[in-house]
PDB file of C-alpha atoms in Angstrom:
ATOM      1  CA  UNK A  21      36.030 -29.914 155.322  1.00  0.00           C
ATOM      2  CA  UNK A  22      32.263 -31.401 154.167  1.00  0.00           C
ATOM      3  CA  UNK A  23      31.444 -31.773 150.890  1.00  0.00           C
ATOM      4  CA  UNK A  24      28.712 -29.261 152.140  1.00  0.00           C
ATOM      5  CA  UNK A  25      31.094 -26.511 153.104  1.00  0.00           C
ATOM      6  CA  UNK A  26      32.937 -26.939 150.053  1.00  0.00           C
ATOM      7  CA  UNK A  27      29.858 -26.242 148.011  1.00  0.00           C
ATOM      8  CA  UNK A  28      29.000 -23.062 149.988  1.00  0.00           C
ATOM      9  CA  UNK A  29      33.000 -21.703 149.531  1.00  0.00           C
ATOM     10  CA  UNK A  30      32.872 -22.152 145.868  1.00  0.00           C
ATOM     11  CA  UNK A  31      29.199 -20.959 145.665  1.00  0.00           C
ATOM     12  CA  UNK A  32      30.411 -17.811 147.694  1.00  0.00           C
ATOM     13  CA  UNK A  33      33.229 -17.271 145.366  1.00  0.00           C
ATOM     14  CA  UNK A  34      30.780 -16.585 142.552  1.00  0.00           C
ATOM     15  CA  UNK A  35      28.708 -14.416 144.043  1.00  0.00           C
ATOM     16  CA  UNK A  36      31.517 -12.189 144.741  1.00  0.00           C
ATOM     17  CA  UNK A  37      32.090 -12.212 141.011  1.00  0.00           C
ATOM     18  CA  UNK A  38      28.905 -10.328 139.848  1.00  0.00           C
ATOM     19  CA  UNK A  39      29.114  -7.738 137.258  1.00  0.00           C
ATOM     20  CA  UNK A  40      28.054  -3.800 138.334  1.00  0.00           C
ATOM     21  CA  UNK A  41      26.700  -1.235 135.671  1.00  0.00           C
ATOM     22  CA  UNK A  42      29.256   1.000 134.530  1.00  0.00           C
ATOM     23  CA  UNK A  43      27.185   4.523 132.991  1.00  0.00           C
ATOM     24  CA  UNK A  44      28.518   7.795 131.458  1.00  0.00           C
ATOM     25  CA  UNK A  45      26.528  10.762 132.369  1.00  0.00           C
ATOM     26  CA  UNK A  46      24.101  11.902 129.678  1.00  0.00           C
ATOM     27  CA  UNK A  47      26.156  14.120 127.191  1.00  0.00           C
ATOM     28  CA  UNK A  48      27.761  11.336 126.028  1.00  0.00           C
ATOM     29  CA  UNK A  49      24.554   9.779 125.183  1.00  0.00           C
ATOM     30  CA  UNK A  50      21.426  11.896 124.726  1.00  0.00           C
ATOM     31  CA  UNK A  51      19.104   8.976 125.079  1.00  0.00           C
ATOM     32  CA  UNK A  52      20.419   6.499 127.012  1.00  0.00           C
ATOM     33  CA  UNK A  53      23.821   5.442 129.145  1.00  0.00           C
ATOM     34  CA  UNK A  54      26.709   3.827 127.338  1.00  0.00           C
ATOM     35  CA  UNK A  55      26.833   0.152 129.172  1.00  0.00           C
ATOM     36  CA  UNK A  56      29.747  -1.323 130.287  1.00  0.00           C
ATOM     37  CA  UNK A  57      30.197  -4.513 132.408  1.00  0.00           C
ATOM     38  CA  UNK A  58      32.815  -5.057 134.806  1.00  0.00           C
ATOM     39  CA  UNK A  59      34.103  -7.854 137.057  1.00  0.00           C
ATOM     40  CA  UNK A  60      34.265  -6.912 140.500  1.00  0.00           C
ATOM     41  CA  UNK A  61      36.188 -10.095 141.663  1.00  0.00           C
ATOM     42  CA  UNK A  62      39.140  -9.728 139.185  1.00  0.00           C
ATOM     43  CA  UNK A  63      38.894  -6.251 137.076  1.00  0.00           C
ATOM     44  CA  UNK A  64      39.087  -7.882 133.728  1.00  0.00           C
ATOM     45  CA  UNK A  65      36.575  -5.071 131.406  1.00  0.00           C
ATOM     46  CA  UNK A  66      34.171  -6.971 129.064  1.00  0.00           C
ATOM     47  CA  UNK A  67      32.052  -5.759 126.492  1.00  0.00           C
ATOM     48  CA  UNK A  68      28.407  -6.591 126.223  1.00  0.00           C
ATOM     49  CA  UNK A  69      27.250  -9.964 126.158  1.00  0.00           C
ATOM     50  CA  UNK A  70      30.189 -11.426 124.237  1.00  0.00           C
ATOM     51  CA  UNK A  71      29.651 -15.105 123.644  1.00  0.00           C
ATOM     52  CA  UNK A  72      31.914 -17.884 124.872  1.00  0.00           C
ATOM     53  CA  UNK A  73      35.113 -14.915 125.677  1.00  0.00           C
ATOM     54  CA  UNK A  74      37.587 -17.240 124.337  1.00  0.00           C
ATOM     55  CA  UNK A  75      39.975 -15.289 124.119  1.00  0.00           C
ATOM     56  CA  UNK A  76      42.363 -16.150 126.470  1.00  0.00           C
ATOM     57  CA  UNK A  77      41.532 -20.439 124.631  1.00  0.00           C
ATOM     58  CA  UNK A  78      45.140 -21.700 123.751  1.00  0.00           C
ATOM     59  CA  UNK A  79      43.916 -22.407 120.132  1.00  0.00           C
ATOM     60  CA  UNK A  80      42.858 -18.567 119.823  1.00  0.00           C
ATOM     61  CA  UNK A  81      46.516 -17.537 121.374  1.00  0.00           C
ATOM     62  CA  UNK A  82      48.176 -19.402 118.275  1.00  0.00           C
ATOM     63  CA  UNK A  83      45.525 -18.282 115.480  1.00  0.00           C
ATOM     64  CA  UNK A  84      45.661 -14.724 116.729  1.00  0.00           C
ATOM     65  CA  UNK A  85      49.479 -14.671 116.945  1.00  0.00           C
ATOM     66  CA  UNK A  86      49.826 -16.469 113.633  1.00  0.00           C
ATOM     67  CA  UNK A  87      47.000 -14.328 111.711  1.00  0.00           C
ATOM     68  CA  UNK A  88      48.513 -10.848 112.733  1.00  0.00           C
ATOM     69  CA  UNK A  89      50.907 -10.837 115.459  1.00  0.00           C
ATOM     70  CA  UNK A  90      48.922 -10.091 118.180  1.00  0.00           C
ATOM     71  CA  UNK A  91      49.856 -11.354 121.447  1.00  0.00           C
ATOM     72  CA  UNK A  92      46.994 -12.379 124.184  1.00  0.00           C
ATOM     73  CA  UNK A  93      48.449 -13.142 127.926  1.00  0.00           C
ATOM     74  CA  UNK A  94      47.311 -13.131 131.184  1.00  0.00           C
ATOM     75  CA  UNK A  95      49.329 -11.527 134.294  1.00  0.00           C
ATOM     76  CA  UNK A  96      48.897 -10.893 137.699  1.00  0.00           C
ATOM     77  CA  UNK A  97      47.821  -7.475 139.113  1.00  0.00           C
ATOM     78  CA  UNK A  98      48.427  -6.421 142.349  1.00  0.00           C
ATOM     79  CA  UNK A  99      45.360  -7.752 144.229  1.00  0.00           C
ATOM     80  CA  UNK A 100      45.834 -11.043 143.408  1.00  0.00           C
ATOM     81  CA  UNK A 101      43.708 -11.473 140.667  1.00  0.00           C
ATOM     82  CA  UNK A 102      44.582 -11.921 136.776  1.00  0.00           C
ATOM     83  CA  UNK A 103      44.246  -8.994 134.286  1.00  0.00           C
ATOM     84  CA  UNK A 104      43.864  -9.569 130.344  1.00  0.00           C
ATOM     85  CA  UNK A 105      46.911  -7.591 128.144  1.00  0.00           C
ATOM     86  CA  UNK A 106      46.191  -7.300 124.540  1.00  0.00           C
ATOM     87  CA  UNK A 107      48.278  -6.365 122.137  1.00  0.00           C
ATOM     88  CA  UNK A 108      47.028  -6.265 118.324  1.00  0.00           C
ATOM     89  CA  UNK A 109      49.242  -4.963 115.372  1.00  0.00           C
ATOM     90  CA  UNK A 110      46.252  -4.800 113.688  1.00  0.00           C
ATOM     91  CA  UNK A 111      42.819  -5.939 111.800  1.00  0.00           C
ATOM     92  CA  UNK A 112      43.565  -8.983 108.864  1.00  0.00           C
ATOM     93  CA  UNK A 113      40.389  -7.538 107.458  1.00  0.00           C
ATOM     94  CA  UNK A 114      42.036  -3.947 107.298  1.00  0.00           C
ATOM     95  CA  UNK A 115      44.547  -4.561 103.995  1.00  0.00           C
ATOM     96  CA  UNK A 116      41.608  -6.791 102.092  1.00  0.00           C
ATOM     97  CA  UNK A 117      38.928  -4.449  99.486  1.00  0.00           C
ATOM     98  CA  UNK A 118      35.625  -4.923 100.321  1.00  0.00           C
ATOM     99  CA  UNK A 119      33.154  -6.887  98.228  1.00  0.00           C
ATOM    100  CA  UNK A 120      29.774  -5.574  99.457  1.00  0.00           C
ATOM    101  CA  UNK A 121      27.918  -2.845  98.096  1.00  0.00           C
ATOM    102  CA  UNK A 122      29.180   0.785  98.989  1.00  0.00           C
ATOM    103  CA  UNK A 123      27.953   3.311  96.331  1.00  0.00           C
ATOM    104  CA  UNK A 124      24.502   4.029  97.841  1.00  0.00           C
ATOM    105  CA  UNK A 125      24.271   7.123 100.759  1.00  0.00           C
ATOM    106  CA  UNK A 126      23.872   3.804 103.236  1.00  0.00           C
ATOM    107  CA  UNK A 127      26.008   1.250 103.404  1.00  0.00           C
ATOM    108  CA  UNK A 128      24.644  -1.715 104.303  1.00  0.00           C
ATOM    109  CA  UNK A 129      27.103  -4.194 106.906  1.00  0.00           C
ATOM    110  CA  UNK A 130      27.425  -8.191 106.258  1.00  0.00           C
ATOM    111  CA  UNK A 131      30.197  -8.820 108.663  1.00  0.00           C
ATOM    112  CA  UNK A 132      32.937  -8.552 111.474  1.00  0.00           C
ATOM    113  CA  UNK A 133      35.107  -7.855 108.204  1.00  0.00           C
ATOM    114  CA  UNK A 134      33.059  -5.136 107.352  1.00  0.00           C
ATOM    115  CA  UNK A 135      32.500  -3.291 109.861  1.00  0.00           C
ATOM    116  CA  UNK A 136      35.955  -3.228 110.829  1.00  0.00           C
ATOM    117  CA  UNK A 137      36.944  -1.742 107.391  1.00  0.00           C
ATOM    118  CA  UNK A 138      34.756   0.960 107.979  1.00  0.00           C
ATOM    119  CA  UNK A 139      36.025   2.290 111.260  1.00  0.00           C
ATOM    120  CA  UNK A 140      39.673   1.515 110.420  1.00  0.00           C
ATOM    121  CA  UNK A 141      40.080   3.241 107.011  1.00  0.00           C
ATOM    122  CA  UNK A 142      38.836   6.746 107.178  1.00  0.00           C
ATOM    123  CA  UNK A 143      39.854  10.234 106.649  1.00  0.00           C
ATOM    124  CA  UNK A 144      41.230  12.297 109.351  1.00  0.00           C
ATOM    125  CA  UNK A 145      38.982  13.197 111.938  1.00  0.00           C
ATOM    126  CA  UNK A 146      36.069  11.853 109.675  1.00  0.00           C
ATOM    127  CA  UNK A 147      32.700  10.662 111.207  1.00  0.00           C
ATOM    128  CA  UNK A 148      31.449   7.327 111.213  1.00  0.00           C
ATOM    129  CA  UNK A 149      27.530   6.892 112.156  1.00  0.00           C
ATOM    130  CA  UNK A 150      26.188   3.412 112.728  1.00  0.00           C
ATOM    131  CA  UNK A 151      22.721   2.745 112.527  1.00  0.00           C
ATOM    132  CA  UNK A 152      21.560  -1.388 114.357  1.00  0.00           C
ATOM    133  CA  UNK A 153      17.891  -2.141 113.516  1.00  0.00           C
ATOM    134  CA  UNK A 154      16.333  -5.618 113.659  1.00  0.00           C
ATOM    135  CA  UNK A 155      13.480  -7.248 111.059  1.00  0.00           C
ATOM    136  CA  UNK A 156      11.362  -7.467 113.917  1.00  0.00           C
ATOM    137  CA  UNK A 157      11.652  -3.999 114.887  1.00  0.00           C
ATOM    138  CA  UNK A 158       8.422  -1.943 113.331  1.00  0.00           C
ATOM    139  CA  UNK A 159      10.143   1.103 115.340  1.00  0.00           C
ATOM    140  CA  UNK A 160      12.924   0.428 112.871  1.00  0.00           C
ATOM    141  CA  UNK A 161      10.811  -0.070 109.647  1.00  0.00           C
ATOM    142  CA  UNK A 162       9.751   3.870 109.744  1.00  0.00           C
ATOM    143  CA  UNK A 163      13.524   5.270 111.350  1.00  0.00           C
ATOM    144  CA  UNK A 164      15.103   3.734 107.975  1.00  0.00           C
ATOM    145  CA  UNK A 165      13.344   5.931 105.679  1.00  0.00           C
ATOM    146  CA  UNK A 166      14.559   8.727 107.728  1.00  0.00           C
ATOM    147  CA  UNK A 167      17.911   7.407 108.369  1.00  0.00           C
ATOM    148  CA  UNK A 168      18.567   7.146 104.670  1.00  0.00           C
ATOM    149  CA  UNK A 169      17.122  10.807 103.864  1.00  0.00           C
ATOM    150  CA  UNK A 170      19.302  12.077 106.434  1.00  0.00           C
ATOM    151  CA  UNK A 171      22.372  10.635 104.931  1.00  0.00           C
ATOM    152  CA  UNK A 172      21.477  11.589 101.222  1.00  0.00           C
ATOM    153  CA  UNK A 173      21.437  15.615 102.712  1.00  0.00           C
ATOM    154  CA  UNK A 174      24.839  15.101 103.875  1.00  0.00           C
ATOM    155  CA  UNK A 175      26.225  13.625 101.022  1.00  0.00           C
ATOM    156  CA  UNK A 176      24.701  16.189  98.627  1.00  0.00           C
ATOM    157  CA  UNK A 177      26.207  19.056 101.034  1.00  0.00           C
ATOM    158  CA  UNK A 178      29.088  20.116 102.219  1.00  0.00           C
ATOM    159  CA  UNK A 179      30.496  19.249 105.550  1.00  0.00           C
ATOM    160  CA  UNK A 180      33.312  20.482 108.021  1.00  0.00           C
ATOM    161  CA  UNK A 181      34.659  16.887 107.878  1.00  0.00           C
ATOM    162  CA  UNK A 182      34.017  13.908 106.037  1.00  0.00           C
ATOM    163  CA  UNK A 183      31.202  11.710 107.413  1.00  0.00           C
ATOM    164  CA  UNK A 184      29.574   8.403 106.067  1.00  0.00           C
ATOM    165  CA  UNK A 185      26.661   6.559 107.346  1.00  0.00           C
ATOM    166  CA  UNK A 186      26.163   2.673 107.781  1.00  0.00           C
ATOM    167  CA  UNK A 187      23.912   0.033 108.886  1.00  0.00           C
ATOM    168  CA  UNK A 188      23.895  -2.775 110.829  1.00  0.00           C
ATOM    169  CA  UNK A 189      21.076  -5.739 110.710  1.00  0.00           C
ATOM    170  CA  UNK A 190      20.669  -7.455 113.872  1.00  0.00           C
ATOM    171  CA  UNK A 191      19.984 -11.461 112.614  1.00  0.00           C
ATOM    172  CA  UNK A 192      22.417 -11.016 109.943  1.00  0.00           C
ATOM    173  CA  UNK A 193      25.864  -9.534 112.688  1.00  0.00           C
ATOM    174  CA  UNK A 194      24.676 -10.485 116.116  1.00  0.00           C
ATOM    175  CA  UNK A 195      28.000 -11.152 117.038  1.00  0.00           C
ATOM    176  CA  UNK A 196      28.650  -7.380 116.517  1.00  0.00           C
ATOM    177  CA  UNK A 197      25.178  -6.551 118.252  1.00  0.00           C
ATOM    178  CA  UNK A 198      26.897  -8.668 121.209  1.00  0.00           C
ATOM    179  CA  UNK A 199      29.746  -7.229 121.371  1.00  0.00           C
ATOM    180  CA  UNK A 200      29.319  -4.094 121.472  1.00  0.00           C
ATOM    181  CA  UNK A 201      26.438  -4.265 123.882  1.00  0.00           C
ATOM    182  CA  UNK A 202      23.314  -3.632 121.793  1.00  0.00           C
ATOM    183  CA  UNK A 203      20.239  -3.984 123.430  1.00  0.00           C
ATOM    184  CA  UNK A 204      17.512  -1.874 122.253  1.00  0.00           C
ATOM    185  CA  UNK A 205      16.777  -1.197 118.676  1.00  0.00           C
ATOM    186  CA  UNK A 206      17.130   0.970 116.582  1.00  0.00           C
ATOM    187  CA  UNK A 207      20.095   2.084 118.326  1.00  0.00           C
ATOM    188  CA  UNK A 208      23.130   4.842 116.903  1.00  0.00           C
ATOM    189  CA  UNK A 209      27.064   5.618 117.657  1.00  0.00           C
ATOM    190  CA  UNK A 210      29.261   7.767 115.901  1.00  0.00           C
ATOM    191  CA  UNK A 211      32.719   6.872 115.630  1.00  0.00           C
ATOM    192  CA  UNK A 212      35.562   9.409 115.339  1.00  0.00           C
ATOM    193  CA  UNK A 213      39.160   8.622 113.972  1.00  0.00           C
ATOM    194  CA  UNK A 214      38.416   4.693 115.227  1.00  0.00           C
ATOM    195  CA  UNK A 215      36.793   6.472 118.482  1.00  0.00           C
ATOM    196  CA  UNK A 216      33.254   5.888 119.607  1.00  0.00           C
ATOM    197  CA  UNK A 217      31.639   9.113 120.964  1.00  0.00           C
ATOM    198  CA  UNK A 218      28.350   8.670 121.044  1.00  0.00           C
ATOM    199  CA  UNK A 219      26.114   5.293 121.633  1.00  0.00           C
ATOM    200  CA  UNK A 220      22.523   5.935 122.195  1.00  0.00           C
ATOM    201  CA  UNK A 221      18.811   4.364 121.313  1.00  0.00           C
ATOM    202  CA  UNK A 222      17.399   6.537 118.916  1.00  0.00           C
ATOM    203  CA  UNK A 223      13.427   6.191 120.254  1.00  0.00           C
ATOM    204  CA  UNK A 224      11.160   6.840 117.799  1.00  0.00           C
ATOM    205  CA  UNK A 225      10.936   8.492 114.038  1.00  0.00           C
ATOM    206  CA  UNK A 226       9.233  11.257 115.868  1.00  0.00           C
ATOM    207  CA  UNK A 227      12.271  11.826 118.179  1.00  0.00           C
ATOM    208  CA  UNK A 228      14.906  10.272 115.252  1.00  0.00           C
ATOM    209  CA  UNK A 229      15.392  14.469 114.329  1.00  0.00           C
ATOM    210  CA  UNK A 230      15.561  15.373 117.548  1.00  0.00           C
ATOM    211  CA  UNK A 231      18.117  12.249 118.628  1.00  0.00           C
ATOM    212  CA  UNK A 232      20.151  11.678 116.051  1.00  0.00           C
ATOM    213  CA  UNK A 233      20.157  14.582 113.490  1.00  0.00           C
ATOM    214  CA  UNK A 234      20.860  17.313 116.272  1.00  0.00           C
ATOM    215  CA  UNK A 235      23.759  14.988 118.058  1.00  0.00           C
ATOM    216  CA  UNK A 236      25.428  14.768 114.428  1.00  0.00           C
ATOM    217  CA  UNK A 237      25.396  18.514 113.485  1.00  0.00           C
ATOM    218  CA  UNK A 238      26.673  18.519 116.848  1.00  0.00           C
ATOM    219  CA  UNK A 239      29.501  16.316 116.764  1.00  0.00           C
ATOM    220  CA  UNK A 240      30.407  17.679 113.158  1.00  0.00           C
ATOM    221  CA  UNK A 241      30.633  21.240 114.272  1.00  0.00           C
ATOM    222  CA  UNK A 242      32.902  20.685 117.474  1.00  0.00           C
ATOM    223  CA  UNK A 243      35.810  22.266 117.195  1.00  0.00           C
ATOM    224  CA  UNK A 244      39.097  20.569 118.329  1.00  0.00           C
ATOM    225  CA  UNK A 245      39.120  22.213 121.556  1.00  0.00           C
ATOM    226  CA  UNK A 246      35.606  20.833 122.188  1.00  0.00           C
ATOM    227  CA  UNK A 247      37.016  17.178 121.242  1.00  0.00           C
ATOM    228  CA  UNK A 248      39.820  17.424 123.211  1.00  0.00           C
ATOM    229  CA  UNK A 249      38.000  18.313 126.510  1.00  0.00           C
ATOM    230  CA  UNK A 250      35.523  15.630 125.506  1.00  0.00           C
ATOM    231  CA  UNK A 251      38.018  12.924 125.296  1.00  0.00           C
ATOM    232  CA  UNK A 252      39.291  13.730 128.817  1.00  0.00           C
ATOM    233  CA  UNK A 253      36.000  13.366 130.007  1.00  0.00           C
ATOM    234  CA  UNK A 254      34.590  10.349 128.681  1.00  0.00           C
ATOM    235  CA  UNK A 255      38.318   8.842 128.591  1.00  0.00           C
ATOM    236  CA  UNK A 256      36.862   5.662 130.129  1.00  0.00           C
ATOM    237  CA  UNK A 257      33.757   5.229 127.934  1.00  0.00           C
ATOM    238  CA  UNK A 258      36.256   5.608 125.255  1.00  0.00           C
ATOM    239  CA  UNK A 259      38.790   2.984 126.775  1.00  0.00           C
ATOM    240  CA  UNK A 260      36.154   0.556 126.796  1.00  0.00           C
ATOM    241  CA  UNK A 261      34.709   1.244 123.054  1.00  0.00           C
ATOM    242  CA  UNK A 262      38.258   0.727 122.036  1.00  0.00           C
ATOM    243  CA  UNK A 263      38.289  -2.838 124.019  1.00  0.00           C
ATOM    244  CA  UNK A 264      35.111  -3.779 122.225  1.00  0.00           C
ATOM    245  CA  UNK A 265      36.593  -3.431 119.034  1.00  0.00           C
ATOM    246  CA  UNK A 266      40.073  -5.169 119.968  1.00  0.00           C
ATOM    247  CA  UNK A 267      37.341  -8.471 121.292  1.00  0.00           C
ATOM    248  CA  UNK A 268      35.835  -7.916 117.227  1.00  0.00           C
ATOM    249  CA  UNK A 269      39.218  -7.970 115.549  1.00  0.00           C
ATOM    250  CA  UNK A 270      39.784 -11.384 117.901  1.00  0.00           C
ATOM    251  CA  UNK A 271      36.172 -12.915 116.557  1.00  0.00           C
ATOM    252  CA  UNK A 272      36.939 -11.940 113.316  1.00  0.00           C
ATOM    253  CA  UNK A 273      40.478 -13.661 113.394  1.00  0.00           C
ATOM    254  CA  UNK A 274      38.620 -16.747 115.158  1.00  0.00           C
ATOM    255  CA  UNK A 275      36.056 -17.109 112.064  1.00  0.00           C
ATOM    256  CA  UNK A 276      38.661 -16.819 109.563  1.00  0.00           C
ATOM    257  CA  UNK A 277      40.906 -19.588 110.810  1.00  0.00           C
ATOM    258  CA  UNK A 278      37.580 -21.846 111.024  1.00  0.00           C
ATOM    259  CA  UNK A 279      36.594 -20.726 107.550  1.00  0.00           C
ATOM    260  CA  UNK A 280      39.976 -22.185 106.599  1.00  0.00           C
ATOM    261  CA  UNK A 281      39.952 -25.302 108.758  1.00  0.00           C
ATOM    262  CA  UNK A 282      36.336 -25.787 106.868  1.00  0.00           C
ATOM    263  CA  UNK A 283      37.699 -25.409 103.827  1.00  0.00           C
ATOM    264  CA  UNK A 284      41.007 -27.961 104.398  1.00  0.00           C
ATOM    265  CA  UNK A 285      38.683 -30.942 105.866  1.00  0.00           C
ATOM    266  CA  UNK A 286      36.466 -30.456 102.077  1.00  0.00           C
ATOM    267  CA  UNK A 287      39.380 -30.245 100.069  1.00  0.00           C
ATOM    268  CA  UNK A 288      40.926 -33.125 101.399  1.00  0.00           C
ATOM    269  CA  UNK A 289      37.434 -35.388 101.056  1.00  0.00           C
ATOM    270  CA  UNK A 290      38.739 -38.338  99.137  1.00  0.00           C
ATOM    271  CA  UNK A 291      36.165 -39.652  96.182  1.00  0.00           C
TER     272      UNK A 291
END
């Protein structure tokens, strides 16, 4: 076989492995389709435009098993190709207090850590909205000021089940903006006992009412019927929310064994 032909077979080979648009019909998202990617040449699921996808890197194996018993392996499926198994016992991030700010109607997200503690460690059933602007965004600037009023109303009212709002700055957690597949700003999802059930741009302030206050009312008047019938039809969507924040609790173990490494090479700086 040429060199030539060889080049052609292997250039073939990654063709094949293109990624297709995966999209949930539009009542899972008012204003846009939830994005997934998928490989066709292997079925391994990824989430957004995760940098690097390490995860199956030896080092990550033992830092991930070490830092909380999770196991990462790779097996064969039935086609021939290799399938990712994950299985995490949980977030290091979940046990730890946070230290940021978390007494005004928004609370404002610094990193992986963060967010994670959000989503994990809420009430039963309680609601979780997530608001990702950018600096740059001048959309943003004015859906803020709403954004905020909207969750001052619902913290000076009464609701059928608990809800908090937070926000997510683009520069400051692109590796969450990554992850989970951000690509238009501002952009909203609602999370629901660790769930994400909606994931949608917001347009703009002139639609933000329209958007985002009607799909919250929504989601906080469902009854459990409602979410049960919902879950069984946007079961994948669901699946692959849950996948994006398994690939956060990985990063998040990844820049806290680096943190540490960083901090053992300047300790043990002689004079």
């Amino acid at each position: 076989m040429t060199l030539l032909s060889i080049h052609s077979s292997v250039t073939a080979l990654a063709i094949t492995a293109v990624f297709v648009m995966v999209s949930s019909v539009s009542a899972f998202s008012p204003q846009m389709p939830i994005v997934g990617l998928r490989s066709v040449s292997d079925g391994q699921q990824l989430a957004g435009n995760f940098a690097g996808r390490r995860m199956f890197d030896s080092r990550l194996h033992m830092a991930v098993h070490n830092s909380t018993g999770a196991v990462a392996t790779m097996t064969n499926s039935g086609d021939g190709g290799r399938k990712s198994s994950i299985q995490l016992k949980g977030s290091p991030k979940k046990r730890q207090m946070p230290t940021y700010d978390r007494s005004g109607p928004v609370v404002a997200i610094h990193s992986i850590g963060d967010f994670l503690h959000e989503i994990e460690n809420t009430k039963p059933n309680e609601l979780v909205i997530v608001k990702f602007h950018a600096k740059f965004c001048k959309v943003c600037a004015r859906v803020i000021l709403k954004y905020k009023k909207m969750a001052m109303q619902h913290r000076d009212k009464e609701t059928p089940v608990p809800i908090k709002f937070l926000s997510i700055e683009s520069t400051e957690n692109m590796k969450i903006i990554r992850t989970l597949g951000v690509k238009k700003f501002p952009f909203l999802q609602i999370y629901r006992n660790r769930e994400c059930v909606a994931s949608f741009g917001t347009g703009g302030s002139h639609n933000f009412q329209r958007a985002v206050g009607g799909t919250v009312e929504q989601k906080l008047n469902s009854s459990e019927e409602e979410w049960d019938a919902f879950s069984s039809e946007f079961k994948t969507e669901i699946s692959e929310g849950l996948e994006q924040l398994e690939l956060l609790r990985l990063q998040s173990v990844l820049d806290n064994e680096h943190a540490g490494e960083d901090f053992d090479s300047s300790s043990n700086v002689g004079p």
